[in-house]
Amino acid sequence: MDGVAGILVGILSFLLGIMAGCGADLLINVLLTIWLWFPGVIHAFYLLFVYYDRRDKYRTGRIPLTRAPFVYSDKVQSGGMAYGRI
């Protein structure tokens, strides 16, 4: 990878590492990126979409009742809003 593609993968992997933690979602994203670049980017954008969509729903009080498919991080599932709550 060179140029813009390498920078984009680096930024997306860094964002997923911060957002989802170092778990199954990050591992899947890294393996997909190593295997073929495009599936890794699609997976990263999907996780970012789920994270921000769930965060907006939690903020407006519409808590999703079902889990998003193919997302294994509880932090992404809750949009980062469920941690620290009792």
Tab-separated table of C-alpha atoms in Angstrom:
chain	number	residue	atom	x	y	z
A	1	MET	CA	0.000	0.000	0.000
A	2	ASP	CA	1.230	3.419	-0.804
A	3	GLY	CA	0.174	7.014	-0.585
A	4	VAL	CA	-3.398	7.839	0.324
A	5	ALA	CA	-4.506	4.206	0.654
A	6	GLY	CA	-1.900	3.499	3.335
A	7	ILE	CA	-2.792	6.650	5.231
A	8	LEU	CA	-6.506	5.824	5.090
A	9	VAL	CA	-5.963	2.289	6.404
A	10	GLY	CA	-3.758	3.609	9.183
A	11	ILE	CA	-6.331	6.195	10.244
A	12	LEU	CA	-9.246	3.734	10.130
A	13	SER	CA	-7.350	1.079	12.095
A	14	PHE	CA	-6.353	3.684	14.677
A	15	LEU	CA	-9.950	4.919	15.018
A	16	LEU	CA	-11.265	1.382	15.414
A	17	GLY	CA	-8.612	0.628	18.019
A	18	ILE	CA	-9.760	3.617	20.064
A	19	MET	CA	-13.483	3.148	19.441
A	20	ALA	CA	-13.875	-0.624	19.730
A	21	GLY	CA	-10.879	-1.532	21.822
A	22	CYS	CA	-8.448	-4.280	20.951
A	23	GLY	CA	-10.968	-7.054	20.423
A	24	ALA	CA	-12.583	-9.191	17.763
A	25	ASP	CA	-13.768	-6.259	15.625
A	26	LEU	CA	-10.266	-4.823	15.322
A	27	LEU	CA	-8.809	-8.260	14.556
A	28	ILE	CA	-11.416	-8.891	11.847
A	29	ASN	CA	-10.730	-5.481	10.338
A	30	VAL	CA	-6.960	-6.002	10.282
A	31	LEU	CA	-7.287	-9.491	8.753
A	32	LEU	CA	-9.686	-8.241	6.072
A	33	THR	CA	-7.346	-5.355	5.297
A	34	ILE	CA	-4.364	-7.693	4.981
A	35	TRP	CA	-6.332	-10.146	2.852
A	36	LEU	CA	-7.768	-7.538	0.512
A	37	TRP	CA	-7.777	-3.833	1.197
A	38	PHE	CA	-11.372	-3.090	0.186
A	39	PRO	CA	-13.211	-5.507	2.568
A	40	GLY	CA	-11.266	-4.064	5.502
A	41	VAL	CA	-12.322	-0.538	4.597
A	42	ILE	CA	-15.967	-1.608	4.157
A	43	HIS	CA	-15.899	-3.309	7.583
A	44	ALA	CA	-14.319	-0.232	9.188
A	45	PHE	CA	-16.946	2.094	7.723
A	46	TYR	CA	-19.702	-0.305	8.843
A	47	LEU	CA	-18.407	-0.275	12.424
A	48	LEU	CA	-18.150	3.510	12.395
A	49	PHE	CA	-21.705	3.784	11.055
A	50	VAL	CA	-23.086	1.441	13.727
A	51	TYR	CA	-21.168	3.261	16.475
A	52	TYR	CA	-22.402	6.748	15.556
A	53	ASP	CA	-25.934	5.576	14.751
A	54	ARG	CA	-26.238	3.816	18.117
A	55	ARG	CA	-24.726	6.820	19.924
A	56	ASP	CA	-27.338	9.136	18.408
A	57	LYS	CA	-30.145	6.725	19.311
A	58	TYR	CA	-28.958	6.473	22.936
A	59	ARG	CA	-28.763	10.267	23.198
A	60	THR	CA	-32.353	10.670	22.001
A	61	GLY	CA	-33.614	7.927	24.320
A	62	ARG	CA	-34.413	5.374	21.597
A	63	ILE	CA	-32.347	2.463	22.895
A	64	PRO	CA	-31.991	-0.272	20.230
A	65	LEU	CA	-33.393	-3.608	21.362
A	66	THR	CA	-31.427	-5.825	18.952
A	67	ARG	CA	-27.714	-6.124	18.347
A	68	ALA	CA	-26.244	-4.991	15.037
A	69	PRO	CA	-25.085	-7.989	12.987
A	70	PHE	CA	-21.348	-8.720	12.686
A	71	VAL	CA	-20.392	-6.323	15.511
A	72	TYR	CA	-18.807	-8.026	18.517
A	73	SER	CA	-17.785	-5.037	20.639
A	74	ASP	CA	-20.248	-3.961	23.322
A	75	LYS	CA	-18.804	-0.457	23.123
A	76	VAL	CA	-19.713	-0.210	19.428
A	77	GLN	CA	-23.116	-1.821	20.018
A	78	SER	CA	-24.003	0.836	22.586
A	79	GLY	CA	-22.402	3.774	20.802
A	80	GLY	CA	-20.047	4.146	23.754
A	81	MET	CA	-22.940	5.178	25.983
A	82	ALA	CA	-23.375	2.086	28.204
A	83	TYR	CA	-19.975	2.094	29.895
A	84	GLY	CA	-19.881	3.542	33.363
A	85	ARG	CA	-23.602	3.139	33.956
A	86	ILE	CA	-25.068	0.960	36.651
